[in-house]
Short mmCIF file of C-alpha atoms in Angstrom, two decimals:
data_model
loop_
_atom_site.label_atom_id
_atom_site.label_comp_id
_atom_site.label_asym_id
_atom_site.label_seq_id
_atom_site.Cartn_x
_atom_site.Cartn_y
_atom_site.Cartn_z
CA UNK M 32 -45.99 -15.53 -195.78
CA UNK M 33 -45.39 -12.25 -193.97
CA UNK M 34 -46.30 -11.66 -190.31
CA UNK M 35 -49.03 -9.26 -191.45
CA UNK M 36 -50.55 -11.86 -193.79
CA UNK M 37 -50.40 -14.55 -191.11
CA UNK M 38 -52.22 -12.32 -188.61
CA UNK M 39 -54.81 -11.06 -191.12
CA UNK M 40 -55.78 -14.64 -192.03
CA UNK M 41 -55.68 -16.25 -188.58
CA UNK M 42 -58.76 -16.97 -186.49
CA UNK M 43 -57.61 -19.71 -184.12
CA UNK M 44 -54.54 -19.72 -181.91
CA UNK M 45 -53.20 -22.53 -179.72
CA UNK M 46 -51.03 -21.11 -176.96
CA UNK M 47 -48.47 -23.70 -175.91
CA UNK M 48 -47.33 -22.95 -172.37
CA UNK M 49 -50.32 -20.76 -171.45
CA UNK M 50 -49.82 -20.12 -167.74
CA UNK M 51 -52.77 -19.83 -165.36
CA UNK M 52 -50.79 -17.03 -163.63
CA UNK M 53 -52.32 -13.72 -164.75
CA UNK M 54 -49.00 -11.90 -164.30
CA UNK M 55 -47.24 -14.10 -166.90
CA UNK M 56 -46.79 -12.91 -170.49
CA UNK M 57 -48.54 -15.98 -171.94
CA UNK M 58 -51.69 -15.22 -169.94
CA UNK M 59 -51.65 -11.52 -170.86
CA UNK M 60 -51.18 -12.31 -174.55
CA UNK M 61 -53.98 -14.90 -174.50
CA UNK M 62 -56.38 -12.43 -172.85
CA UNK M 63 -55.48 -9.78 -175.43
CA UNK M 64 -56.03 -12.17 -178.35
CA UNK M 65 -59.36 -13.32 -176.86
CA UNK M 66 -60.49 -9.69 -176.54
CA UNK M 67 -59.57 -9.16 -180.18
CA UNK M 68 -61.72 -11.98 -181.52
CA UNK M 69 -59.33 -14.91 -181.75
CA UNK M 70 -60.42 -18.43 -180.76
CA UNK M 71 -57.87 -19.53 -178.14
CA UNK M 72 -56.84 -23.09 -177.27
CA UNK M 73 -54.73 -23.23 -174.08
CA UNK M 74 -52.08 -25.98 -174.07
CA UNK M 75 -50.67 -26.60 -170.60
CA UNK M 76 -49.72 -29.76 -168.67
CA UNK M 77 -51.43 -29.16 -165.33
CA UNK M 78 -54.68 -27.17 -165.44
CA UNK M 79 -58.13 -28.17 -166.71
CA UNK M 80 -59.29 -24.60 -167.35
CA UNK M 81 -57.48 -21.31 -167.97
CA UNK M 82 -59.28 -18.04 -168.79
CA UNK M 83 -62.54 -19.99 -168.68
CA UNK M 84 -61.33 -22.22 -171.54
CA UNK M 85 -60.76 -25.99 -171.66
CA UNK M 86 -57.05 -26.77 -171.45
CA UNK M 87 -55.41 -29.34 -173.73
CA UNK M 88 -52.25 -31.31 -172.96
CA UNK M 89 -50.97 -31.13 -176.56
CA UNK M 90 -52.00 -29.95 -180.02
CA UNK M 91 -53.28 -33.33 -181.16
CA UNK M 92 -56.04 -33.24 -178.49
CA UNK M 93 -57.56 -30.20 -180.23
CA UNK M 94 -60.09 -31.41 -182.80
CA UNK M 95 -60.59 -28.07 -184.58
CA UNK M 96 -58.14 -26.61 -187.14
CA UNK M 97 -55.44 -24.32 -185.72
CA UNK M 98 -54.09 -21.36 -187.67
CA UNK M 99 -51.22 -20.45 -185.32
CA UNK M 100 -49.46 -22.34 -182.53
CA UNK M 101 -47.73 -19.76 -180.31
CA UNK M 102 -44.99 -21.20 -178.11
CA UNK M 103 -44.17 -19.84 -174.66
CA UNK M 104 -41.56 -22.49 -173.81
CA UNK M 105 -37.77 -22.77 -173.98
CA UNK M 106 -36.39 -22.70 -177.52
CA UNK M 107 -35.33 -26.36 -177.51
CA UNK M 108 -38.98 -27.42 -177.17
CA UNK M 109 -39.68 -26.08 -180.68
CA UNK M 110 -37.93 -29.14 -182.15
CA UNK M 111 -40.57 -31.36 -180.50
CA UNK M 112 -43.44 -28.98 -181.16
CA UNK M 113 -42.70 -28.64 -184.89
CA UNK M 114 -43.44 -32.36 -185.35
CA UNK M 115 -46.82 -31.91 -183.63
CA UNK M 116 -47.50 -28.81 -185.74
CA UNK M 117 -46.80 -30.75 -188.94
CA UNK M 118 -48.95 -33.74 -187.88
CA UNK M 119 -51.83 -31.43 -186.90
CA UNK M 120 -51.49 -29.33 -190.12
CA UNK M 121 -51.13 -26.10 -188.14
CA UNK M 122 -50.45 -23.28 -190.61
CA UNK M 123 -47.93 -21.30 -188.51
CA UNK M 124 -45.55 -21.99 -185.64
CA UNK M 125 -44.83 -18.76 -183.76
CA UNK M 126 -42.04 -18.54 -181.17
CA UNK M 127 -42.54 -15.61 -178.82
CA UNK M 128 -40.12 -12.75 -178.22
CA UNK M 129 -36.72 -14.01 -177.08
CA UNK M 130 -37.33 -17.58 -178.33
CA UNK M 131 -35.44 -18.92 -181.35
CA UNK M 132 -34.78 -22.33 -182.85
CA UNK M 133 -33.12 -22.53 -186.26
CA UNK M 134 -33.57 -26.33 -186.59
CA UNK M 135 -37.34 -25.97 -186.06
CA UNK M 136 -37.36 -23.10 -188.57
CA UNK M 137 -35.69 -25.26 -191.20
CA UNK M 138 -38.05 -28.19 -190.60
CA UNK M 139 -41.07 -25.85 -190.73
CA UNK M 140 -39.94 -24.42 -194.07
CA UNK M 141 -39.26 -27.91 -195.47
CA UNK M 142 -42.82 -28.91 -194.54
CA UNK M 143 -44.67 -25.81 -195.75
CA UNK M 144 -45.33 -24.40 -192.27
CA UNK M 145 -45.05 -20.64 -191.77
CA UNK M 146 -42.50 -19.86 -189.06
CA UNK M 147 -42.07 -16.76 -186.92
CA UNK M 148 -39.52 -16.48 -184.12
CA UNK M 149 -38.38 -13.88 -181.62
CA UNK M 150 -41.56 -11.77 -182.07
CA UNK M 151 -44.48 -11.10 -179.75
CA UNK M 152 -47.81 -11.91 -181.40
CA UNK M 153 -49.55 -9.28 -179.23
CA UNK M 154 -47.12 -6.52 -180.25
CA UNK M 155 -47.32 -7.53 -183.92
CA UNK M 156 -51.14 -7.70 -183.91
CA UNK M 157 -51.37 -4.34 -182.13
CA UNK M 158 -49.07 -2.80 -184.75
CA UNK M 159 -51.18 -4.23 -187.57
CA UNK M 160 -54.44 -3.17 -185.88
CA UNK M 161 -53.12 0.38 -185.61
CA UNK M 162 -52.33 0.42 -189.32
CA UNK M 163 -48.57 0.34 -188.98
CA UNK M 164 -47.17 -1.96 -191.66
CA UNK M 165 -43.63 -3.26 -191.99
#
């Protein structure tokens, strides 16, 4: 599935590594997605609330379906996260700009999970919103 198709069909986004620090990219991206109508699920180890939303420790704590899990962590973590994504039946694992993991990509593809890496979901959604297709 193309990035455009993924974004057109997504309604819920879990942001893994969503920082409470407003100056961090994960926080800025989450705010942008919230403002553009996405349901956001913060996943972070320490806080109870970020951006006025309940924070989860991992994907399995989220009872609702998740369309996209966006990862703001080091690339190696994707190999752990992909197993959670598969168990939770998340449709897409998205690694933010500068983050890659080929082993996670292979496992995602083998398990029918859409996989995006080294792309910013905010930039891609903005491009799509402005009618610029790839």
